PDB file of C-alpha atoms in Angstrom:
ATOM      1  CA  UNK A 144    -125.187-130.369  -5.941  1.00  0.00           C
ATOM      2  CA  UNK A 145    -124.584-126.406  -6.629  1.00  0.00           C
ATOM      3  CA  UNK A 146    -126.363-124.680  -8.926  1.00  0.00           C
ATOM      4  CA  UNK A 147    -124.358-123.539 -12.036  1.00  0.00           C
ATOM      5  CA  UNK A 148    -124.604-119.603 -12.009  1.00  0.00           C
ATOM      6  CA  UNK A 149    -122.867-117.557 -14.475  1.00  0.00           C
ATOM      7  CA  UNK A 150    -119.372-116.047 -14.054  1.00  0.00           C
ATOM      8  CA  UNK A 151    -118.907-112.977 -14.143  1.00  0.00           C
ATOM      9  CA  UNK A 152    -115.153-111.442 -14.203  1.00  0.00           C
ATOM     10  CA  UNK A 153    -115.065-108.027 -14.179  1.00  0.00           C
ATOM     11  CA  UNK A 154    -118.246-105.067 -13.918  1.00  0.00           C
ATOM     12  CA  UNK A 155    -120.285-106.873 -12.268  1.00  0.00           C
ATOM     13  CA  UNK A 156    -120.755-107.727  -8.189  1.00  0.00           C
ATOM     14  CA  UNK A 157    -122.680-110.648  -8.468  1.00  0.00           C
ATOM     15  CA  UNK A 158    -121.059-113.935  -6.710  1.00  0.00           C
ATOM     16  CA  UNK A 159    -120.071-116.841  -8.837  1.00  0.00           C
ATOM     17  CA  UNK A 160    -120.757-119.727  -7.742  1.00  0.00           C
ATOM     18  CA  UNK A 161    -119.548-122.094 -10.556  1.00  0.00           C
ATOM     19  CA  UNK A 162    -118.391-125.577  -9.575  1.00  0.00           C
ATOM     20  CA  UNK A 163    -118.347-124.930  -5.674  1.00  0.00           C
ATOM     21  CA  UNK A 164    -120.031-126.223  -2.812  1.00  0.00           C
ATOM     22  CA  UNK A 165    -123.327-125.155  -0.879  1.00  0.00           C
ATOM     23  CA  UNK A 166    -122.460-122.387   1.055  1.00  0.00           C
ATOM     24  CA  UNK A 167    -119.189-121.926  -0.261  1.00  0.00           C
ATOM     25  CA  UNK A 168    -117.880-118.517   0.182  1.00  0.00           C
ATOM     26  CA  UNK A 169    -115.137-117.820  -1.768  1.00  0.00           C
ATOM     27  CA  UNK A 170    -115.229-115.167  -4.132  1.00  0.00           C
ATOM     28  CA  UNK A 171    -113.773-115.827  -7.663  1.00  0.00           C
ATOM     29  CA  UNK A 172    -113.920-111.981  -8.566  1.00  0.00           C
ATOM     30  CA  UNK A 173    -111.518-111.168  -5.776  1.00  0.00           C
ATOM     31  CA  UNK A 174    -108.954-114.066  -6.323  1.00  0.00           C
ATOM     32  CA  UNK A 175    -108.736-113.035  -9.843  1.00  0.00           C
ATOM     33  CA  UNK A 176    -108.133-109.637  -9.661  1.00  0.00           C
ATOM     34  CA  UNK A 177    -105.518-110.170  -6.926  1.00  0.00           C
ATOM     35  CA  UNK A 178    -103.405-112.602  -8.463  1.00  0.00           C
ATOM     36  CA  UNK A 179    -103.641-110.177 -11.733  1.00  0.00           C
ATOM     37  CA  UNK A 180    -102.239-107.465  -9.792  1.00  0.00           C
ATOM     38  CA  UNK A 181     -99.283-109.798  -8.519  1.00  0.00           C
ATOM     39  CA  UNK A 182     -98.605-111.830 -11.957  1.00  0.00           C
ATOM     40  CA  UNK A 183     -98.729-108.283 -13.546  1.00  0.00           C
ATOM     41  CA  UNK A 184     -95.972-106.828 -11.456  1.00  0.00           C
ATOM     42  CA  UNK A 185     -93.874-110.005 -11.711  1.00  0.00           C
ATOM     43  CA  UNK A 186     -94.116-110.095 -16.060  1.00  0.00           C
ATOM     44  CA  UNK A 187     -93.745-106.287 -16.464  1.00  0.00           C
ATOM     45  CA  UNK A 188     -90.564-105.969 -14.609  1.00  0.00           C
ATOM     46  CA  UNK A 189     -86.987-106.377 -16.382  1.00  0.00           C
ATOM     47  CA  UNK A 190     -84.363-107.919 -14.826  1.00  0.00           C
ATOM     48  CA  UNK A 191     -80.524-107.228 -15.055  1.00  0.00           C
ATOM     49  CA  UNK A 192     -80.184-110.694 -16.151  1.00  0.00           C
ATOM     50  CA  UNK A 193     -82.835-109.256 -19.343  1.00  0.00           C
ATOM     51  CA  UNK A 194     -80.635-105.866 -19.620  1.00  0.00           C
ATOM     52  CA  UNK A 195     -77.700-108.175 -20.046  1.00  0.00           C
ATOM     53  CA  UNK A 196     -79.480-110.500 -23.216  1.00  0.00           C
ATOM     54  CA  UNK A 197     -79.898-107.436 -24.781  1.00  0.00           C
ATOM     55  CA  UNK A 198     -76.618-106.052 -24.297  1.00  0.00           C
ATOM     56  CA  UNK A 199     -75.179-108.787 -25.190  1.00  0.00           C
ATOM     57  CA  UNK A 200     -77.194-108.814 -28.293  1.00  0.00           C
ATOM     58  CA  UNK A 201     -76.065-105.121 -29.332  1.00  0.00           C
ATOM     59  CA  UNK A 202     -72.337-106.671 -28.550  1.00  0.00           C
ATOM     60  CA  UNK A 203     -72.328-108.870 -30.740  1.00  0.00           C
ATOM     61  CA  UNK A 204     -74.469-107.147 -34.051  1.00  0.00           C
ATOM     62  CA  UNK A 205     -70.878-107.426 -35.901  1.00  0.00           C
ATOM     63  CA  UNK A 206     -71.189-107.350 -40.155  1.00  0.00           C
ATOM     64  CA  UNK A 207     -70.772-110.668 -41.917  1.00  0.00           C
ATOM     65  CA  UNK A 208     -70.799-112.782 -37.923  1.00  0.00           C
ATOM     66  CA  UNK A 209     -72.929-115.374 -37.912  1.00  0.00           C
ATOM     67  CA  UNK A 210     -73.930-115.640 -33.635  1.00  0.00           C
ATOM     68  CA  UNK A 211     -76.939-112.772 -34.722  1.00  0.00           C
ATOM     69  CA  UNK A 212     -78.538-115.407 -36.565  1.00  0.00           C
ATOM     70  CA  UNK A 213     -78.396-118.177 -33.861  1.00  0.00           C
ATOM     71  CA  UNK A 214     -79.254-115.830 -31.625  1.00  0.00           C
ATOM     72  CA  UNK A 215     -82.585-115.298 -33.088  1.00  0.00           C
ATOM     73  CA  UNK A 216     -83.659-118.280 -32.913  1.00  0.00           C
ATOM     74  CA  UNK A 217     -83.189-118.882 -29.595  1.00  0.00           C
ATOM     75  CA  UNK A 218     -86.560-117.671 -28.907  1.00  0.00           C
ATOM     76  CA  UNK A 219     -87.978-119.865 -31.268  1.00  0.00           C
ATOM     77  CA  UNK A 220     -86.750-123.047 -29.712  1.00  0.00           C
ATOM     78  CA  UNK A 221     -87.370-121.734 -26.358  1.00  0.00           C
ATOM     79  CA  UNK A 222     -91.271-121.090 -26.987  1.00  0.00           C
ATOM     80  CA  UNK A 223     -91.095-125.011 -28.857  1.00  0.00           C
ATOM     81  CA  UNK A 224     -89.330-126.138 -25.681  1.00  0.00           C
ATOM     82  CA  UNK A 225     -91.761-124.299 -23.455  1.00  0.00           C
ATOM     83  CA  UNK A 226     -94.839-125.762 -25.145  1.00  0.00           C
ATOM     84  CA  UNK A 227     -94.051-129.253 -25.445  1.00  0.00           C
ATOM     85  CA  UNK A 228     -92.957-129.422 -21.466  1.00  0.00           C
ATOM     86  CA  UNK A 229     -96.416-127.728 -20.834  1.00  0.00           C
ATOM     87  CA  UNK A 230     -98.156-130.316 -23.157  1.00  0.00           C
ATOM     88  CA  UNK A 231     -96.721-132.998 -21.186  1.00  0.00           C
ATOM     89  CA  UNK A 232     -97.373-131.670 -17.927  1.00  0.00           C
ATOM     90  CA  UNK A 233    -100.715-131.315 -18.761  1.00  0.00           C
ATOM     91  CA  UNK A 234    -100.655-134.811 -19.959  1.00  0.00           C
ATOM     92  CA  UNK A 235     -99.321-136.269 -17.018  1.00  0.00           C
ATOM     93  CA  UNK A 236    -102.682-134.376 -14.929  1.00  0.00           C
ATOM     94  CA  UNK A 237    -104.918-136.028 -17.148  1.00  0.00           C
ATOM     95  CA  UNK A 238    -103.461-139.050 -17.012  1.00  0.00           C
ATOM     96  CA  UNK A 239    -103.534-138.717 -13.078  1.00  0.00           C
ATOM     97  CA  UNK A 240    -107.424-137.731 -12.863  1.00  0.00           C
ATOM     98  CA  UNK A 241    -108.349-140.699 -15.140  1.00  0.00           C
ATOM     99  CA  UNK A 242    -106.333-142.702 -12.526  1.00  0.00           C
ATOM    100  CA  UNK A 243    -108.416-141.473  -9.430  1.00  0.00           C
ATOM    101  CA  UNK A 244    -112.035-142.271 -11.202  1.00  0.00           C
ATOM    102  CA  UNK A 245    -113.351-140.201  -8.238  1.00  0.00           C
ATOM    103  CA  UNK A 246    -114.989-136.864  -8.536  1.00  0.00           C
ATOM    104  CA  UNK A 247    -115.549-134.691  -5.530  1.00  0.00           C
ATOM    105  CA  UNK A 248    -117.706-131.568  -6.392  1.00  0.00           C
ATOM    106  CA  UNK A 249    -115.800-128.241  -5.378  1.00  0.00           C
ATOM    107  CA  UNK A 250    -112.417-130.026  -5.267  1.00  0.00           C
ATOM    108  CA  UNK A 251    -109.562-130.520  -7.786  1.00  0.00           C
ATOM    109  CA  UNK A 252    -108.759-133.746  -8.318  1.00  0.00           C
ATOM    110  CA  UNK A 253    -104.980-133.131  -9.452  1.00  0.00           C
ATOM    111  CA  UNK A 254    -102.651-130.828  -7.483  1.00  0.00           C
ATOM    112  CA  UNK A 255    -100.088-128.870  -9.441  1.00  0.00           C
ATOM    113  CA  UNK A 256     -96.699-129.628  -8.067  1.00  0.00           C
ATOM    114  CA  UNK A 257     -93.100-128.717  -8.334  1.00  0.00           C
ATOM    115  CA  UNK A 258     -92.426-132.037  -9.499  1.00  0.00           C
ATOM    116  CA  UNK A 259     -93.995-131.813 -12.357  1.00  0.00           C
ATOM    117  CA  UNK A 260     -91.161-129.236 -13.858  1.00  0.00           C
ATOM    118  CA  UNK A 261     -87.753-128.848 -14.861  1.00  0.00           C
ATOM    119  CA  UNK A 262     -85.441-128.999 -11.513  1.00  0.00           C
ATOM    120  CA  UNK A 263     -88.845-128.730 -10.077  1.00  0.00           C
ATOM    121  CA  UNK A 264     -88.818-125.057 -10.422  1.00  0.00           C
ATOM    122  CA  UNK A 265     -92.018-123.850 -12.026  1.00  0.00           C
ATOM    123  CA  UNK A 266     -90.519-120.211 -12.383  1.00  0.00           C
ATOM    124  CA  UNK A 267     -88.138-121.216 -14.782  1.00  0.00           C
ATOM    125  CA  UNK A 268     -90.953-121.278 -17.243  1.00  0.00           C
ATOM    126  CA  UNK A 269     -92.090-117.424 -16.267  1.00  0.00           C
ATOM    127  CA  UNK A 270     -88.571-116.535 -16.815  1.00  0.00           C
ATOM    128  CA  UNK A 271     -88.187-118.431 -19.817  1.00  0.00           C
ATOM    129  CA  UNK A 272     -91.344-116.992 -21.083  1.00  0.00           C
ATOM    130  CA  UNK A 273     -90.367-113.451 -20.566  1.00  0.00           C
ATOM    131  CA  UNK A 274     -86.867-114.082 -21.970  1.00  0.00           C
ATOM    132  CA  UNK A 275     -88.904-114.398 -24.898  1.00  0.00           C
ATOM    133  CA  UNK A 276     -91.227-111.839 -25.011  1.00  0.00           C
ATOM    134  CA  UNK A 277     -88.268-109.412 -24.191  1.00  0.00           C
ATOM    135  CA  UNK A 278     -85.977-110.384 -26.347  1.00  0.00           C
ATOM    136  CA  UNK A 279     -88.393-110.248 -29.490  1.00  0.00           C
ATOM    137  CA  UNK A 280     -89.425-106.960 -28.739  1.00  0.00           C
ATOM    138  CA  UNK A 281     -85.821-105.671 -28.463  1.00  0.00           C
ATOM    139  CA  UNK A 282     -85.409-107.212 -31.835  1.00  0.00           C
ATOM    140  CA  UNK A 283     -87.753-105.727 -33.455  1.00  0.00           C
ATOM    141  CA  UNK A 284     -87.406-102.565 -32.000  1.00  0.00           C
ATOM    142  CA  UNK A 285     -83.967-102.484 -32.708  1.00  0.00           C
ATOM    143  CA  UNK A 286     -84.923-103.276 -36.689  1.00  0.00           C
ATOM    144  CA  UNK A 287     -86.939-100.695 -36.683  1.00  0.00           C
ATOM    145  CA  UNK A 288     -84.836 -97.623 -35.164  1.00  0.00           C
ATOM    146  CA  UNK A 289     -81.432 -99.026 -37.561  1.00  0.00           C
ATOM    147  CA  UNK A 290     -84.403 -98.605 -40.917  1.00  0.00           C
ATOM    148  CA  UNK A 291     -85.234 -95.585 -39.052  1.00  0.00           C
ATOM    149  CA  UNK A 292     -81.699 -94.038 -38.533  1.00  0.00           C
ATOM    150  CA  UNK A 293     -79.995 -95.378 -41.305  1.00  0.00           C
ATOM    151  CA  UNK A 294     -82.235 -96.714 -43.753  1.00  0.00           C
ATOM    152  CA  UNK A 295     -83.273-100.151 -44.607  1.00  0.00           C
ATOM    153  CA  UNK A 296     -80.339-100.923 -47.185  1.00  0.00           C
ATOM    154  CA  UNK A 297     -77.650 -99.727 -44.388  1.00  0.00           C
ATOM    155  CA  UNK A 298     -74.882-101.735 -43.303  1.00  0.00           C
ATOM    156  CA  UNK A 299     -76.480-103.315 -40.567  1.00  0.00           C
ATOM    157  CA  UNK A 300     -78.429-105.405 -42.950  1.00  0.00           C
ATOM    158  CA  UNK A 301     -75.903-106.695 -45.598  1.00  0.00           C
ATOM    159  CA  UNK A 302     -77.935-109.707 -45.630  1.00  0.00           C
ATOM    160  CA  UNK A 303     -80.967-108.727 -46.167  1.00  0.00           C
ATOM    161  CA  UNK A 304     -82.809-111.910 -46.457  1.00  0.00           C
ATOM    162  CA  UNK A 305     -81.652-113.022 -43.248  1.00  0.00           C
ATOM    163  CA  UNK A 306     -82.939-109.394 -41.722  1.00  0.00           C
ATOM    164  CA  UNK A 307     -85.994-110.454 -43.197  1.00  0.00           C
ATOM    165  CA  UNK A 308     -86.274-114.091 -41.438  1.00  0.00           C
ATOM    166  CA  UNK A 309     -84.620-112.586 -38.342  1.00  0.00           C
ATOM    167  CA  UNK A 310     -87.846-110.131 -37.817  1.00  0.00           C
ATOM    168  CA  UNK A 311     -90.621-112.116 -38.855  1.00  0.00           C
ATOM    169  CA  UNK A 312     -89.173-114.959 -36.804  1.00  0.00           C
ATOM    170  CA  UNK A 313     -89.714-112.375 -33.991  1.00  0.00           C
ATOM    171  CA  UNK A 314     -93.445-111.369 -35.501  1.00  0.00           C
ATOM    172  CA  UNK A 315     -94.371-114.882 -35.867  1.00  0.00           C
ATOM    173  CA  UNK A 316     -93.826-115.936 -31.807  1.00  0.00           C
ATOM    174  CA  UNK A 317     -96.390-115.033 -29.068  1.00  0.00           C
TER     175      UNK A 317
END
């Protein structure tokens, strides 16, 4: 059995050693900050397809037309979509370890796979995901420059209450 040392992420050099074998050398520090650097460069971009929500949003911010409001919740039901898939996925592992009653130190007991998504295409949830992050900051930056350009009682907000739901819907989501 391995002994339990701490982890330690980031400032410090010392090996962790947490759940892995004797003389197991794989270093944690390394894998994380290398698969940071790649996840970071894959969530930061914007694609055309992103360029294109957001055009199409400014397209179709027309007084008294009532696709602005659906639109806006569209990220809502996406992040409730989102979740509940991941909930089950995660579900169906732990349904899948208590299955095996085996434990093997050092070794996962459940492999992710592809099957376990929609179409089995896992990045469908990155790209859902940053849909919504994207498309709630254009929102909301796009309330605030029409307050700051024209005011907050301008044309662009003849319902006002709706303005009101539309932003904090975009507040509220993560």
């Amino acid at each position: 059995m391995a002994a339990a040392a701490p982890l330690f992420l980031f400032g410090s050099q010392a090996p962790s050693t947490v759940h892995l074998g004797p003389g197991s050398k794989f270093d944690f520090q390394k894998y994380i900050k290398r698969s940071l650097e790649d996840d970071f460069k894959v969530v930061v971009s914007i694609s055309p397809l992103l360029w294109a929500s957001a055009v199409l949003f400014l397209l179709l911010n027309v007084d008294r037309w009532p696709v602005m409001s659906l639109i806006s919740f569209l990220p809502l039901v996406t992040v409730l979509t989102v979740g509940t898939k991941l909930q089950a996925i995660i579900t169906r592992m732990a349904v899948e370890i208590t299955e095996k009653h085996a434990v093997i130190q050092g070794m996962p007991l459940v492999q992710v796979s592809d099957k376990h998504f929609w179409f089995s295409w896992p990045q469908l949830f990155l790209y859902l995901i940053h849909y919504v992050l994207f498309q709630n900051a254009f929102e909301i930056t796009h309330f605030l420059w029409i307050v700051y350009e024209f005011g907050i009682k301008s044309c662009f907000h003849s319902d006002f209450a709706m303005t009101i739901v539309r932003v904090s819907l975009g507040w509220d989501q993560p």
